[in-house]
Short mmCIF file of C-alpha atoms in Angstrom, two decimals:
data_model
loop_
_atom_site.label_atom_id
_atom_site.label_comp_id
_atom_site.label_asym_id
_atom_site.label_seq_id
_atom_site.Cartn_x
_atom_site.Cartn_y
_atom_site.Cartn_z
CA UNK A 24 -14.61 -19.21 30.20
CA UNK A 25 -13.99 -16.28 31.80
CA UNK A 26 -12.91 -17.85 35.43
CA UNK A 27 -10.45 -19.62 33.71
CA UNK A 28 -9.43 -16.26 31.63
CA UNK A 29 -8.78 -15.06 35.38
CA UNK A 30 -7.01 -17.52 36.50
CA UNK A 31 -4.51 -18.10 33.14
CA UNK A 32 -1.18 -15.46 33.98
CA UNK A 33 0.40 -15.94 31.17
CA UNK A 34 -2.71 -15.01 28.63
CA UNK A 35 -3.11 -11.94 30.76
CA UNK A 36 0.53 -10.63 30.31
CA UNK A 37 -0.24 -11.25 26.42
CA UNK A 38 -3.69 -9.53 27.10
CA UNK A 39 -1.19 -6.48 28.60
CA UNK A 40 1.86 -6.50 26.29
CA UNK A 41 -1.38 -6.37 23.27
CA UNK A 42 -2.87 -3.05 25.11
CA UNK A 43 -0.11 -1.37 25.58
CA UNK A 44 1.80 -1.79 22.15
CA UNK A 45 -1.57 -0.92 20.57
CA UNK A 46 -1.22 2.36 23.06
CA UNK A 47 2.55 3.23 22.19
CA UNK A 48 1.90 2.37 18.39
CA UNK A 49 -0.85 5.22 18.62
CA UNK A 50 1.43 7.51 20.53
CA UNK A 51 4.14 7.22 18.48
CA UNK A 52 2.45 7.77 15.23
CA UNK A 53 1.07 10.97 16.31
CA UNK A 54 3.55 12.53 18.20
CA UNK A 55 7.15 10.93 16.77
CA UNK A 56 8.42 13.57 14.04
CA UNK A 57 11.23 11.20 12.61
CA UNK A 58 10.81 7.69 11.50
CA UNK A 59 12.14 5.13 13.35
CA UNK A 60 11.91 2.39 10.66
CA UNK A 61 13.27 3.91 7.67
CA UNK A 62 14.73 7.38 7.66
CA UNK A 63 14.59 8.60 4.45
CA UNK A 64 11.06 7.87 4.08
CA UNK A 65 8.50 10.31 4.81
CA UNK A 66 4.81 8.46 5.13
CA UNK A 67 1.73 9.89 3.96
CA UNK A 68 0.51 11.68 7.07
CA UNK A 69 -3.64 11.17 6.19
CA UNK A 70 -2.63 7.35 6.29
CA UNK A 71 -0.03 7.74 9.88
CA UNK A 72 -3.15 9.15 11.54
CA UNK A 73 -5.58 7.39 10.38
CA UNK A 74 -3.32 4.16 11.89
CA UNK A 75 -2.93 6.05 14.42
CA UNK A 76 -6.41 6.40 15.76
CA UNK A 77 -7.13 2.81 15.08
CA UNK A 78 -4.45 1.70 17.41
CA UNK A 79 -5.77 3.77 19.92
CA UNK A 80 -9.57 2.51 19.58
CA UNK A 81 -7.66 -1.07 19.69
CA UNK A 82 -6.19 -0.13 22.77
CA UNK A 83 -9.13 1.32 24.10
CA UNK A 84 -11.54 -2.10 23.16
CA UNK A 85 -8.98 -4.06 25.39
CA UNK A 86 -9.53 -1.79 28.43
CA UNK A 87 -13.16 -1.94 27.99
CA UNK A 88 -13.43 -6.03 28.02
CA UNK A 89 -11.38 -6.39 31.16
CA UNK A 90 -14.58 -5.89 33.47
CA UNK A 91 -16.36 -8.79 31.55
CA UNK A 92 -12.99 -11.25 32.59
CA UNK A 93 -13.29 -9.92 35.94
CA UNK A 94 -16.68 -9.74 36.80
CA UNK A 95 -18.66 -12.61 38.30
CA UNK A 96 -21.90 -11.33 36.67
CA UNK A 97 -23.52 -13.32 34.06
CA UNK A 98 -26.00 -10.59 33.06
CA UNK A 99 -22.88 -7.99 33.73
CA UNK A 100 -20.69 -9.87 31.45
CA UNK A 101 -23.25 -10.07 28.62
CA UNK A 102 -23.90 -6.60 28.77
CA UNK A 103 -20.16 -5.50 28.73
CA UNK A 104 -19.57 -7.41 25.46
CA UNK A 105 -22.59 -6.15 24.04
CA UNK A 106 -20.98 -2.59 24.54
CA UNK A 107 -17.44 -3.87 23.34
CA UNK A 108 -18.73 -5.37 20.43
CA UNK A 109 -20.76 -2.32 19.26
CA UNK A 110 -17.24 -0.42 20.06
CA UNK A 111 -15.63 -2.96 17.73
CA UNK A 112 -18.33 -2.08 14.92
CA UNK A 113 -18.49 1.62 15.22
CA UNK A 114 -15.02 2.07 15.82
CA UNK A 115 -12.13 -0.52 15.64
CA UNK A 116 -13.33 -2.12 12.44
CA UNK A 117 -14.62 0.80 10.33
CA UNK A 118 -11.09 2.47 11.57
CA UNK A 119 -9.36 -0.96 9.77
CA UNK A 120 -11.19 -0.59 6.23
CA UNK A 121 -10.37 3.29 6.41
CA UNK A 122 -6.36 2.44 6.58
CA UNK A 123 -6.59 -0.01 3.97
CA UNK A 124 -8.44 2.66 1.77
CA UNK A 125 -5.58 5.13 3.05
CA UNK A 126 -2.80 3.17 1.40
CA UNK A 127 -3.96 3.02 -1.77
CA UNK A 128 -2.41 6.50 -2.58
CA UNK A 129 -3.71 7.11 -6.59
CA UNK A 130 -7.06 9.12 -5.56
CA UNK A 131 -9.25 9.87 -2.03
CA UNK A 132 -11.60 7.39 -2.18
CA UNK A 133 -14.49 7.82 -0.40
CA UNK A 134 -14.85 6.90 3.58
CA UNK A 135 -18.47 7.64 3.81
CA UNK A 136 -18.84 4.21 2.68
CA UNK A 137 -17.29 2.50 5.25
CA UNK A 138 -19.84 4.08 7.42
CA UNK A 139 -22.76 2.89 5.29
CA UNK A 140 -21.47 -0.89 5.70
CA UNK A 141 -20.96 -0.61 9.26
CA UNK A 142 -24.25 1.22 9.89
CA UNK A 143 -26.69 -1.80 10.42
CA UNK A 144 -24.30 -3.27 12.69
CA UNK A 145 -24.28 -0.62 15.14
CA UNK A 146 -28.07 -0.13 14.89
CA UNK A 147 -28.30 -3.70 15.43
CA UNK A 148 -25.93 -3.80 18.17
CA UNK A 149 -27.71 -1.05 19.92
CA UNK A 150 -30.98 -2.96 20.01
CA UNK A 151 -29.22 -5.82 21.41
CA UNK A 152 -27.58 -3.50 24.62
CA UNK A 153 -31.33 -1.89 25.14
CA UNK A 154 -33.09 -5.28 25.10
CA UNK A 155 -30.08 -7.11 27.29
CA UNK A 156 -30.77 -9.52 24.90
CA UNK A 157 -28.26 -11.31 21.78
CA UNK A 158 -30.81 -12.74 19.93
CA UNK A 159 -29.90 -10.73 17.44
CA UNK A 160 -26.15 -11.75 16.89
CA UNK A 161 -26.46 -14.32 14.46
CA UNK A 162 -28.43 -12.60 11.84
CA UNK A 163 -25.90 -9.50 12.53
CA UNK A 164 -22.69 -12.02 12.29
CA UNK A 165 -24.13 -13.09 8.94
CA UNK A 166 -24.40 -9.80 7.81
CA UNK A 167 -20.73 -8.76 8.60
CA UNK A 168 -19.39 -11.88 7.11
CA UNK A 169 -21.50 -10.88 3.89
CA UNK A 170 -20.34 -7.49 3.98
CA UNK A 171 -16.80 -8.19 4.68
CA UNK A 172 -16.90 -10.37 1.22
CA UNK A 173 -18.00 -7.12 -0.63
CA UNK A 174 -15.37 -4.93 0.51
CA UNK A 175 -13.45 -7.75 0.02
CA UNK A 176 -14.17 -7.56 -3.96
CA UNK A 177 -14.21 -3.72 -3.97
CA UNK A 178 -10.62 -3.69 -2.18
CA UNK A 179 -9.21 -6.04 -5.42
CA UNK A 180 -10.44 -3.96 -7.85
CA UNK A 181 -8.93 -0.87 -6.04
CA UNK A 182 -5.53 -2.17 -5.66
CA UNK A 183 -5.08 -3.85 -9.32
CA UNK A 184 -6.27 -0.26 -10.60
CA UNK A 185 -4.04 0.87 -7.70
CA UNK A 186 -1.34 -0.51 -9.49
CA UNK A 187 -1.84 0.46 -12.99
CA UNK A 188 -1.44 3.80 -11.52
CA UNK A 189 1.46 2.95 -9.94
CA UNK A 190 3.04 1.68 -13.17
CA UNK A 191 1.78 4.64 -15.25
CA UNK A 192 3.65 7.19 -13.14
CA UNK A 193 6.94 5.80 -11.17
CA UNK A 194 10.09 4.08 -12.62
CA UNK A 195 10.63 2.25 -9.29
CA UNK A 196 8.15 0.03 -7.52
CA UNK A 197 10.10 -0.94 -4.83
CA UNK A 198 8.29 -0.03 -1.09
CA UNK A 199 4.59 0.69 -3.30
CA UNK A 200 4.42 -3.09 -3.69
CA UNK A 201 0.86 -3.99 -4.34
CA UNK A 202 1.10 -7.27 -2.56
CA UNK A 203 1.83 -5.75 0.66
CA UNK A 204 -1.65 -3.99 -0.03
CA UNK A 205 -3.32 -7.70 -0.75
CA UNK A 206 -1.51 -9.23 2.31
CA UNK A 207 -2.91 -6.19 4.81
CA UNK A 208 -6.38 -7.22 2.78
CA UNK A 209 -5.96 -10.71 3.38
CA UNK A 210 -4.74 -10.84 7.19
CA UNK A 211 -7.25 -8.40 7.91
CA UNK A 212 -10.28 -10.29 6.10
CA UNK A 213 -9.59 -13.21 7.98
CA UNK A 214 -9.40 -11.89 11.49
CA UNK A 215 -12.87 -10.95 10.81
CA UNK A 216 -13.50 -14.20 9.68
CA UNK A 217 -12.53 -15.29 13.12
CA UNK A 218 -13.79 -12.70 15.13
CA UNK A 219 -17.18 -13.51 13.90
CA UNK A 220 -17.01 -17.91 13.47
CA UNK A 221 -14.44 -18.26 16.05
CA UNK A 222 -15.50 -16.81 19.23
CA UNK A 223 -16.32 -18.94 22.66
CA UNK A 224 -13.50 -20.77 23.81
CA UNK A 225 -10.04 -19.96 25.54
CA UNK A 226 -8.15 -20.85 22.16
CA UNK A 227 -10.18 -18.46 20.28
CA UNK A 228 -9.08 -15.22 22.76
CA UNK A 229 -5.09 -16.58 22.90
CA UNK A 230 -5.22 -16.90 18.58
CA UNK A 231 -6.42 -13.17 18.51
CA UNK A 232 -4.07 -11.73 21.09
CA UNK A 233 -0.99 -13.29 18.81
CA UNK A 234 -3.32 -12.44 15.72
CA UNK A 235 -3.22 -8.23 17.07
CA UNK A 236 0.35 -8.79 18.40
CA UNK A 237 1.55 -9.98 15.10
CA UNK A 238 -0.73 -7.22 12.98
CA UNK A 239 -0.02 -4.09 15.10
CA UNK A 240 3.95 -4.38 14.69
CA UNK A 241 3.49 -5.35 10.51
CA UNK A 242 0.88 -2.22 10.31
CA UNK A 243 3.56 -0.11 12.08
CA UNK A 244 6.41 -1.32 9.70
CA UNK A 245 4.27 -0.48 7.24
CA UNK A 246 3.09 2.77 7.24
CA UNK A 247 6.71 3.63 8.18
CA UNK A 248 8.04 1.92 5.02
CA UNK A 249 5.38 3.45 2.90
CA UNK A 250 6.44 6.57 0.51
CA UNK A 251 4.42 9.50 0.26
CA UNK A 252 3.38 9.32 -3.69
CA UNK A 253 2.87 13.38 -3.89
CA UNK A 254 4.99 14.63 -6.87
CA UNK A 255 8.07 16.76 -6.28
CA UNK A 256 9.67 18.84 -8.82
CA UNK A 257 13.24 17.87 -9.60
CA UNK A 258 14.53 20.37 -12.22
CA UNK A 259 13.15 23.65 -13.70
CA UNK A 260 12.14 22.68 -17.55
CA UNK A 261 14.52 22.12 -19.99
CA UNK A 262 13.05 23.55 -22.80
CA UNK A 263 9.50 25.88 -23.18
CA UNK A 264 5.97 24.31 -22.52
CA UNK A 265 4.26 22.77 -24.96
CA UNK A 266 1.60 24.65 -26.16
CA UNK A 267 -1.87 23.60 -27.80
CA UNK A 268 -2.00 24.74 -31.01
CA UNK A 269 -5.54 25.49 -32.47
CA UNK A 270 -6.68 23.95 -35.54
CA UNK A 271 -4.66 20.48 -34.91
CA UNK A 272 -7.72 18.71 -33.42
CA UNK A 273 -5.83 18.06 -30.48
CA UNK A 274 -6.92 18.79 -27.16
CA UNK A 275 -6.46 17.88 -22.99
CA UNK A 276 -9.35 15.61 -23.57
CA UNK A 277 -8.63 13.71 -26.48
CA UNK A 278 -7.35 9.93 -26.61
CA UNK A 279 -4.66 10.67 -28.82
CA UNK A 280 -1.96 13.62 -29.88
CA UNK A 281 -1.38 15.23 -33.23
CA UNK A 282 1.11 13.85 -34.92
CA UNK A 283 3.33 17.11 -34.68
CA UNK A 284 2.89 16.56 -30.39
CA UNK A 285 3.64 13.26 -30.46
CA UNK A 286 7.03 13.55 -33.18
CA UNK A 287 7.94 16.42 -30.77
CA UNK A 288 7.37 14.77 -27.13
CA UNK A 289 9.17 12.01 -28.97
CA UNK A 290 12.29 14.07 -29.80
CA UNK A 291 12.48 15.98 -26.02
CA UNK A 292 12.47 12.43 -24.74
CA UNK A 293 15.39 11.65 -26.65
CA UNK A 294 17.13 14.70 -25.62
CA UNK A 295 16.01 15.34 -22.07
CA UNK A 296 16.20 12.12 -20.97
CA UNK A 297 17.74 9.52 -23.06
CA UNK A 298 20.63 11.57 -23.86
CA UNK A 299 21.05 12.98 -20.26
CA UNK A 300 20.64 9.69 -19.11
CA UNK A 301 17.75 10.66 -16.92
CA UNK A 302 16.09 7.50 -16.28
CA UNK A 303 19.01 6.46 -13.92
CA UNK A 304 17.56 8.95 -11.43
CA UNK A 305 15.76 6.54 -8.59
CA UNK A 306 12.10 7.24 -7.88
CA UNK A 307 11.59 9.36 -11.25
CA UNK A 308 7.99 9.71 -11.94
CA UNK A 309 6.03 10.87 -15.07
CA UNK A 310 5.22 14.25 -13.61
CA UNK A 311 9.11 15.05 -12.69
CA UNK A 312 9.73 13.81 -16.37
CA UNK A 313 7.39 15.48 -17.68
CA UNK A 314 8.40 18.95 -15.71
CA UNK A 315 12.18 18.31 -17.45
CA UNK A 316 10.63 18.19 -20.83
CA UNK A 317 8.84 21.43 -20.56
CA UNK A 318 5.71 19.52 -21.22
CA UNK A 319 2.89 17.97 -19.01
CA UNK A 320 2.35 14.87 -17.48
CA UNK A 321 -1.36 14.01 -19.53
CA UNK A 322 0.58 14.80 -22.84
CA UNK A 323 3.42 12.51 -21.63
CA UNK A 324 1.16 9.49 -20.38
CA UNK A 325 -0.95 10.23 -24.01
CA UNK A 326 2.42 9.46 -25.62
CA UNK A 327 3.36 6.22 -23.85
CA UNK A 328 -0.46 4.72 -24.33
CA UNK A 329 -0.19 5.49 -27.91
CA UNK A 330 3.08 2.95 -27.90
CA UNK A 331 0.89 0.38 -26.19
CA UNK A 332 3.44 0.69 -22.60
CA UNK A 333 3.61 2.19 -19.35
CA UNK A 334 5.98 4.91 -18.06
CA UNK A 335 7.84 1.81 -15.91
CA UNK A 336 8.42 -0.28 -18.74
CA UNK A 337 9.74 2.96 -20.87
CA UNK A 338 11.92 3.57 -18.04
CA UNK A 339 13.05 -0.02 -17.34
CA UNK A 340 13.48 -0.54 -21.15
CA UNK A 341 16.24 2.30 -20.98
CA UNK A 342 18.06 0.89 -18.31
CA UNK A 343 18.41 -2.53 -19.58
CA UNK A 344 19.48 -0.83 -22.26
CA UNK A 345 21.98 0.91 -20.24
CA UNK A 346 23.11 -2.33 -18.37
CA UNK A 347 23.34 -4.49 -21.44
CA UNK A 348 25.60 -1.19 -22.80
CA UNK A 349 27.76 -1.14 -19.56
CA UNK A 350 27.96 -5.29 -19.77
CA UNK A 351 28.93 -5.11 -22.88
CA UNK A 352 32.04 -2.42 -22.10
CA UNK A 353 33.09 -4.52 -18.99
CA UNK A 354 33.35 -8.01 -20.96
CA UNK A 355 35.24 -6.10 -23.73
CA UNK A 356 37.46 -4.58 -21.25
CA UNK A 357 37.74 -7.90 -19.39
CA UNK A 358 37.55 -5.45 -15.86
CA UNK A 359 36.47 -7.25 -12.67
CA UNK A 360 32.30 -6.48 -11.95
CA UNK A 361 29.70 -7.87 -10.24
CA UNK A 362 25.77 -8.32 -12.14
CA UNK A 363 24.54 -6.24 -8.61
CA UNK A 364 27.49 -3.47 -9.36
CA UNK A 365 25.97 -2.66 -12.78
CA UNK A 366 22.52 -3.31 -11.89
CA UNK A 367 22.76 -0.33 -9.45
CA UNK A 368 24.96 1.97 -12.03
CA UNK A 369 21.91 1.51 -14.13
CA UNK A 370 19.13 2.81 -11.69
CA UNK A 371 18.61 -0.20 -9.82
CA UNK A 372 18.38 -0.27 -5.87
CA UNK A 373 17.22 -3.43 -5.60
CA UNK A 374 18.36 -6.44 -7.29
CA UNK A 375 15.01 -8.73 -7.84
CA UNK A 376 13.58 -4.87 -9.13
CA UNK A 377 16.27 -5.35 -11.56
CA UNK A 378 16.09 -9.38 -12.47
CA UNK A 379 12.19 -8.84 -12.78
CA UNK A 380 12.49 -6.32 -15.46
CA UNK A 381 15.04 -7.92 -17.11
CA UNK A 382 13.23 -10.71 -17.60
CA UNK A 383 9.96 -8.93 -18.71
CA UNK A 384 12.82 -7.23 -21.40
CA UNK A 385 14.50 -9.88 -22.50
CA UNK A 386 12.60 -13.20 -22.20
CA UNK A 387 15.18 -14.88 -20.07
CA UNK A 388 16.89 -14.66 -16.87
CA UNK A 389 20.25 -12.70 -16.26
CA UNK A 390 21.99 -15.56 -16.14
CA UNK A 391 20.68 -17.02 -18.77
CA UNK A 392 21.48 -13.95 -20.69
CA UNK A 393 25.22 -14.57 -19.51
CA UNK A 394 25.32 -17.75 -20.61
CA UNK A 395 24.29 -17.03 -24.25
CA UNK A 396 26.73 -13.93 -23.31
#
């Protein structure tokens, strides 16, 4: 395979163009201050360098198998995949869970793990350089295909609790999209798949080169595109702090708040943000809202469980409101507007953000609405 690998030009150049994007990705994450992608986001640097390093370790696995297509050696060639493939397994792979981890952005979960799966693959690996022998590499395919469907498992769970947490504490999901995590999950999962059932023939090695090509530019898009999800105060408070009151039964702890808490976090609401209108603010989360009502965010997300919603649907619920009120004015008025115009006076960026909600809120579509309108 590999005298044909010499002699085909054009997989070469892909072999190249792979290597060296994988190279510049690295290089660019790390050193690159701005972003090129989308300017007025600012990533979350543990997950940039994390990518970072495992576009470089991509890079570097390509410069380490170029011997094996160049070398006439049988017992060479075995021997330098051997080494690339324990590279792969300590390196390049454990490197791909840990960015996926990275992007969920709700808590640091641990990375220690990641080494744990890996481990018997590089201890297996190892045998199989020191014997010169890959006798091994069907019991230790097995095994990564079997691990790869637990972490498969453990990564749904994390991002469908990712994204309770995401709809517990921002307004707008736009750019957080959980199905961008799932798709990383999924394109990932099954070039492992392949790695592992697909190896052996010149088809195989031109499908992974497009495979990387494709994956390295969507990985860079992404953690370009991706907001940093740390909390940033937007206002001093509006009123004093809430304070815990002794002999109410009420503490940080409990599942519920006092009655006098909850009639009061119930009136600031009204005042601080229903009346200031708030909730048109893009990218408001509970801990900025919170902050404006002089109260704290596990008091706040207390409140909104004890109504049975989320902080997104709270927030979306007001700004249907507040598009179904401006509607309402520009019908009555009979002025010229556009659905889009007063989607975005109420909050909105993004139109299908918008015509999602509204649906969830009202039980048909906006045009639908209008008809019945």
């Amino acid at each position: 395979m590999y005298d044909q690998i010499r002699e085909d030009t054009i997989f070469m150049m892909v072999y190249a163009v792979v290597t060296a994007m994988a190279a510049m990705a690295s290089i660019y994450l790390l050193f690159r201050r701005g972003n090129a992608f989308a300017a007025d986001v600012t990533p979350p640097l543990r997950l940039r360098r994390w990518t970072a390093a495992f576009m470089a370790f991509c890079a570097v696995g390509h410069l380490w198998y170029i011997p094996a297509a160049m070398s006439d050696s049988g017992e060479a060639v075995m021997l330098c995949m051997l080494i690339g493939g324990l590279l792969d397994c300590m390196l390049t792979i454990p490197l791909a869970l840990i960015v996926m981890l990275c992007m969920l952005q709700d808590r640091r979960r641990p990375l220690w793990t990641v080494g744990v799966m890996v481990a018997p693959l590089g201890v297996g690996m190892v045998v199989c350089i020191v014997t010169r022998s890959d006798a091994l590499l069907p019991m230790l395919r097995g095994y990564f295909l079997l691990a790869s469907f637990g972490f498969t498992i453990y990564m749904v769970r994390a991002v469908r609790q990712y994204g309770r947490w995401l709809r517990d504490n921002y307004a707008d999901l736009e750019d957080k999209e959980v199905w961008q995590s799932f798709l990383v999950l999924a394109i990932i999962m099954l070039m492992f798949g392949y790695y592992v059932v697909g190896y052996g023939n010149k088809a195989y090695e031109y499908i992974v080169q497009v495979c990387c090509l494709v994956f390295i530019g969507y990985l860079l898009w992404r953690v370009e595109t991706l907001s940093n999800l740390q909390p940033h105060p937007i206002t001093p408070p509006l009123s004093t702090p809430l304070p815990h009151r002794e002999g109410t039964g009420e503490s940080m702890s409990s599942e519920n708040l006092s009655d006098a808490t909850y009639e009061h976090i119930g009136s600031m609401l009204q005042q601080c943000c229903v009346d200031t209108q708030l909730y048109l603010q893009h990218n408001l989360n509970i801990s900025q809202l919170a902050q404006a009502l002089g109260t704290n965010r596990t008091y706040l997300s207390k409140f909104f469980a004890m109504q049975g919603i989320t902080y997104n649907a709270y927030i979306n619920d007001l700004r249907i409101r507040h598009f179904v009120h401006l509607y309402s004015e520009a019908v009555a008025a009979k002025s010229f507007f556009t659905v889009q115009e007063l989607a975005t006076q109420s909050g909105y960026r993004n139109y299908n953000t918008f015509a999602l909600a509204f649906k969830q809120r009202m039980g048909k579509s906006v045009t639908e609405w209008k008809h019945d309108h």
